């Protein structure tokens, strides 16, 4: 037995799938595409019967516009599951039933799982299941995937449904297109095509795939259409059919929905739910965006600040400050001066633990071969722990993002920002992938598939890396820490938030430039569903959190481990394969790594961390950029390893920020150079994994230009930052150049538009 789960995004499919299959879940990819495929086994507790469950991607319709839709329809048609379970969000019945009307047209047993029943009841509503089942012509079962209610009953009903075959039915039969659909369906049946009704409807809809596959029937459809013209929709049959579906749903299905609690209706005023009231504030025309920015700042303060609630700045603990755990390895865990933010406390705690571990390993390995000691302590442990040290803050940041997502707020942000995004030439839909970019560019680039327009999609993929991903965070955090140590510039949280904002600003400017130069085009209209607010559920938060962090953890133990060893090797050996140690007569600046760094470092001179750096270690920042190309987290590992070698201080006695501070002192890098260094890392070519994804997701032939785009943007932005922060008056030069550029593009476009359009024959 094999069942397929189909339903809209956000209907609770993942939750239902996890509840049904538990630990048997297996995640892979659908063949040929990067859409995730989940499958698992359900076991009935009473009968012991097993059923394979395949989770189809979340979709709104079975049209052929996205890979998700094509996968879902092909699976049902070709793989013929024994039953399709259509999961529906009870609190959003009408919208969800749109997909149901399409599934009904297929010749496959269908069971409707009405999910979120708990929410429905809480809202004081009820659905007459008998009435709904009769109207739809398929059994409906009330469930709560989250509370795991009604799941066994659902599976029993589904098993029962498999015993008889089901012929497709359509809600379109009584419409003006009913007779045409019937005739096409009969013709398909004569040709022994499976699922004739479904194909017939799609053919009438002018569905791309169908018109290719059933060319012989096109004249039949065309003859009919020639005599047909709808007043409202003209010849747009797709819109006509969609409209007919919605009309049928609200006339025949929605009547099963009952509002038990009489909702107070004031004269002339529409009834406002709690969600509506919250939305009045959060999506307010004026307050919406400032509120969003404040929320972002609060999140960064909670995660990164070393002076929580600004207690130290307010001098709450007197001149002595608050010192806890003095003399233990946990000294400074909470703060010296104020209190640290929860994120910092967690990070410090993990760092204390890893410090203890590497200390223990170091003393245990004393006396072994120096290269073996170096490999383990300065190579593997230093590199790994530098990355793991940031895990708590990354987890916390992702947790906040998951809360925003699960509560429904993220969808609002997309809505508020649509008004603005439109001016930059993309829809609010582009916001979701961009926000996902804060987690990891890889899934974010895949998520751009919801963008219909190729140019909008290309532009969005190009700016996704500017939304600093989790892996870039350690670099930002460590450099801001070094700024505090070396230059006394505190406010790590504000600088961090500033870097994130810089990324967003560069994204916006790039979008503007691209959409008015190389990727010109109109922006498509944007319609989106705003789910009702709900309190995030702990369980689903954890699921999402794990989903987001697992890539990071996987990378930490594979590619990062491998590359830290490689970096350690390159910086511990000379070209003549001599291990660099005190007795060898060689120093770190003789290493292979140093010579590569020295070779490329002049390239970074305009950015502030190139040839102007002094001493024998001027190349370290160039090396940082290079290793960052493999994976951004590598940078901290590399710096930890190099700083340990440079200072002679064991790497576990140096925090990442201290390591960079040492390097700064050694090289004479200035603070504008450090800020330019962070900016370059945030904006430049992303890691290998993201590049590979971009290559797969971008339209053909766009990848090379994209790489050049990343290089040019990061180079220009960092140069401006370094130059302007070093010599403030250069700001005027920068502004003048920008102005000239804007005017030039404006007049060029005007000239281009004024040319007569090419004739189309
Ligand atoms: P998917 O996009 O269809 O996979 O949806 P998810 O499984 O991620 O669920 C979307 C949101 O709805 C999550 O926040 C879930 O916790 C929540 N959810 C899912 N099922 C239920 C339910 O039965 N009751 C309630 N109250 N929330 C649910």
Short mmCIF file of C-alpha atoms in Angstrom, two decimals, residues 47-232:
data_model
loop_
_atom_site.label_atom_id
_atom_site.label_comp_id
_atom_site.label_asym_id
_atom_site.label_seq_id
_atom_site.Cartn_x
_atom_site.Cartn_y
_atom_site.Cartn_z
CA UNK A 47 -3.50 -4.17 13.34
CA UNK A 48 0.21 -3.77 12.71
CA UNK A 49 -0.57 -2.99 9.07
CA UNK A 50 2.05 -0.93 7.25
CA UNK A 51 1.49 1.74 4.65
CA UNK A 52 4.14 3.67 2.73
CA UNK A 53 3.55 7.41 2.78
CA UNK A 54 4.94 9.81 0.20
CA UNK A 55 4.76 13.49 1.01
CA UNK A 56 4.13 15.46 -2.17
CA UNK A 57 5.46 19.04 -2.32
CA UNK A 58 3.14 21.77 -1.02
CA UNK A 59 1.09 23.19 -3.91
CA UNK A 60 -1.92 25.41 -4.54
CA UNK A 61 -2.90 23.92 -7.86
CA UNK A 62 -2.06 21.17 -10.35
CA UNK A 63 -1.13 23.57 -13.15
CA UNK A 64 2.30 23.08 -14.71
CA UNK A 65 3.98 26.30 -13.59
CA UNK A 66 6.33 25.14 -10.87
CA UNK A 67 8.37 21.94 -10.55
CA UNK A 68 6.40 21.19 -7.36
CA UNK A 69 3.12 21.16 -9.26
CA UNK A 70 4.49 19.02 -12.06
CA UNK A 71 6.00 16.54 -9.60
CA UNK A 72 2.73 16.19 -7.73
CA UNK A 73 0.58 15.62 -10.76
CA UNK A 74 3.04 13.26 -12.43
CA UNK A 75 3.32 11.23 -9.25
CA UNK A 76 -0.43 10.72 -8.96
CA UNK A 77 -0.84 9.96 -12.68
CA UNK A 78 2.21 7.77 -13.23
CA UNK A 79 2.88 6.12 -9.90
CA UNK A 80 -0.81 5.55 -9.12
CA UNK A 81 -0.78 5.67 -5.31
CA UNK A 82 -3.49 3.55 -3.68
CA UNK A 83 -4.99 6.63 -2.11
CA UNK A 84 -4.40 10.37 -2.07
CA UNK A 85 -4.83 12.06 1.29
CA UNK A 86 -5.63 15.70 0.65
CA UNK A 87 -4.77 17.69 3.75
CA UNK A 88 -6.70 20.89 4.25
CA UNK A 89 -6.36 23.77 6.68
CA UNK A 90 -9.79 23.94 8.30
CA UNK A 91 -9.33 27.59 9.14
CA UNK A 92 -8.83 28.40 5.49
CA UNK A 93 -11.33 26.06 3.94
CA UNK A 94 -12.32 27.80 0.75
CA UNK A 95 -8.78 28.48 -0.40
CA UNK A 96 -7.60 24.95 0.34
CA UNK A 97 -10.51 23.28 -1.42
CA UNK A 98 -9.36 24.78 -4.72
CA UNK A 99 -6.72 22.08 -4.99
CA UNK A 100 -9.29 19.50 -3.90
CA UNK A 101 -11.52 20.31 -6.88
CA UNK A 102 -8.57 19.41 -9.13
CA UNK A 103 -7.63 16.24 -7.28
CA UNK A 104 -11.26 15.14 -7.59
CA UNK A 105 -10.85 15.04 -11.35
CA UNK A 106 -8.29 12.23 -11.13
CA UNK A 107 -9.22 8.56 -11.07
CA UNK A 108 -7.76 7.83 -7.67
CA UNK A 109 -9.26 7.13 -4.23
CA UNK A 110 -9.31 10.43 -2.34
CA UNK A 111 -9.71 11.17 1.36
CA UNK A 112 -9.85 14.69 2.75
CA UNK A 113 -8.05 15.29 6.05
CA UNK A 114 -9.45 18.44 7.61
CA UNK A 115 -6.48 19.57 9.69
CA UNK A 116 -6.10 22.19 12.43
CA UNK A 117 -9.40 21.07 13.90
CA UNK A 118 -8.21 22.30 17.30
CA UNK A 119 -7.73 25.80 15.91
CA UNK A 120 -11.10 25.70 14.20
CA UNK A 121 -12.80 24.89 17.48
CA UNK A 122 -10.81 27.49 19.32
CA UNK A 123 -12.05 30.06 16.83
CA UNK A 124 -15.56 28.99 17.72
CA UNK A 125 -16.27 27.42 14.35
CA UNK A 126 -17.40 24.01 13.21
CA UNK A 127 -17.57 22.08 9.95
CA UNK A 128 -20.43 19.71 9.18
CA UNK A 129 -18.34 16.79 8.02
CA UNK A 130 -21.27 14.70 6.79
CA UNK A 131 -22.53 17.52 4.66
CA UNK A 132 -19.06 18.33 3.32
CA UNK A 133 -18.30 14.67 2.53
CA UNK A 134 -21.57 14.37 0.63
CA UNK A 135 -20.99 17.61 -1.29
CA UNK A 136 -17.44 16.71 -2.28
CA UNK A 137 -18.15 13.06 -2.87
CA UNK A 138 -15.15 11.88 -0.86
CA UNK A 139 -14.83 11.06 2.85
CA UNK A 140 -13.71 13.93 5.10
CA UNK A 141 -11.99 13.25 8.43
CA UNK A 142 -11.27 15.81 11.15
CA UNK A 143 -7.69 15.70 12.41
CA UNK A 144 -5.17 17.71 14.30
CA UNK A 145 -1.74 16.80 12.99
CA UNK A 146 -0.06 18.73 15.77
CA UNK A 147 -2.03 17.21 18.62
CA UNK A 148 -1.99 13.83 16.82
CA UNK A 149 -5.78 13.57 17.00
CA UNK A 150 -7.80 11.56 14.50
CA UNK A 151 -4.77 10.18 12.69
CA UNK A 152 -5.64 6.51 13.12
CA UNK A 153 -9.20 7.18 12.02
CA UNK A 154 -7.87 9.01 8.97
CA UNK A 155 -5.73 6.03 8.04
CA UNK A 156 -8.62 3.62 8.54
CA UNK A 157 -10.88 5.66 6.29
CA UNK A 158 -8.09 5.87 3.72
CA UNK A 159 -7.54 2.10 3.83
CA UNK A 160 -11.26 1.56 3.34
CA UNK A 161 -11.25 3.95 0.40
CA UNK A 162 -8.66 1.83 -1.40
CA UNK A 163 -11.03 -1.14 -1.63
CA UNK A 164 -13.02 0.43 -4.46
CA UNK A 165 -11.72 2.33 -7.42
CA UNK A 166 -12.87 5.90 -7.86
CA UNK A 167 -13.68 7.62 -11.14
CA UNK A 168 -12.84 11.30 -11.46
CA UNK A 169 -15.63 13.86 -11.06
CA UNK A 170 -15.58 17.54 -11.78
CA UNK A 171 -17.28 20.56 -10.29
CA UNK A 172 -17.27 22.07 -13.79
CA UNK A 173 -19.85 19.74 -15.28
CA UNK A 174 -22.74 22.21 -15.03
CA UNK A 175 -20.82 25.18 -16.35
CA UNK A 176 -20.75 26.50 -19.88
CA UNK A 177 -17.65 24.39 -20.50
CA UNK A 178 -19.19 21.19 -19.13
CA UNK A 179 -20.22 19.71 -22.48
CA UNK A 180 -16.83 20.43 -24.06
CA UNK A 181 -14.99 18.84 -21.16
CA UNK A 182 -17.26 15.81 -21.48
CA UNK A 183 -16.60 15.42 -25.18
CA UNK A 184 -12.84 15.72 -24.80
CA UNK A 185 -12.91 13.31 -21.89
CA UNK A 186 -14.86 10.76 -23.95
CA UNK A 187 -12.39 11.12 -26.81
CA UNK A 188 -9.48 10.55 -24.43
CA UNK A 189 -11.20 7.54 -22.95
CA UNK A 190 -11.57 6.05 -26.40
CA UNK A 191 -7.82 6.40 -26.80
CA UNK A 192 -7.49 4.57 -23.49
CA UNK A 193 -5.70 7.46 -21.84
CA UNK A 194 -5.70 7.17 -18.04
CA UNK A 195 -7.35 9.91 -15.99
CA UNK A 196 -9.33 11.16 -19.03
CA UNK A 197 -11.34 13.74 -17.09
CA UNK A 198 -8.29 15.37 -15.54
CA UNK A 199 -6.51 15.59 -18.88
CA UNK A 200 -9.66 16.91 -20.54
CA UNK A 201 -10.04 19.78 -18.10
CA UNK A 202 -6.38 20.67 -18.39
CA UNK A 203 -6.58 20.57 -22.17
CA UNK A 204 -9.50 22.97 -22.13
CA UNK A 205 -7.49 25.15 -19.75
CA UNK A 206 -4.79 25.34 -22.44
CA UNK A 207 -2.32 23.66 -20.12
CA UNK A 208 1.10 23.64 -21.78
CA UNK A 209 1.90 19.99 -21.08
CA UNK A 210 -1.49 18.72 -22.22
CA UNK A 211 -1.57 20.65 -25.47
CA UNK A 212 1.80 19.11 -26.33
CA UNK A 213 0.71 15.58 -25.45
CA UNK A 214 -2.73 15.53 -27.07
CA UNK A 215 -2.27 17.47 -30.28
CA UNK A 216 -4.92 15.41 -32.08
CA UNK A 217 -7.65 16.80 -29.84
CA UNK A 218 -6.70 20.44 -30.28
CA UNK A 219 -9.00 21.00 -33.29
CA UNK A 220 -11.97 19.75 -31.26
CA UNK A 221 -11.21 22.22 -28.50
CA UNK A 222 -10.41 25.01 -30.94
CA UNK A 223 -13.72 24.51 -32.83
CA UNK A 224 -15.65 24.86 -29.65
CA UNK A 225 -13.69 27.85 -28.47
CA UNK A 226 -14.22 29.61 -31.78
CA UNK A 227 -17.93 29.83 -31.04
CA UNK A 228 -17.42 30.72 -27.40
CA UNK A 229 -16.63 34.00 -25.77
CA UNK A 230 -17.22 34.69 -22.14
CA UNK A 231 -18.15 38.22 -21.21
CA UNK A 232 -15.80 38.53 -18.29
#
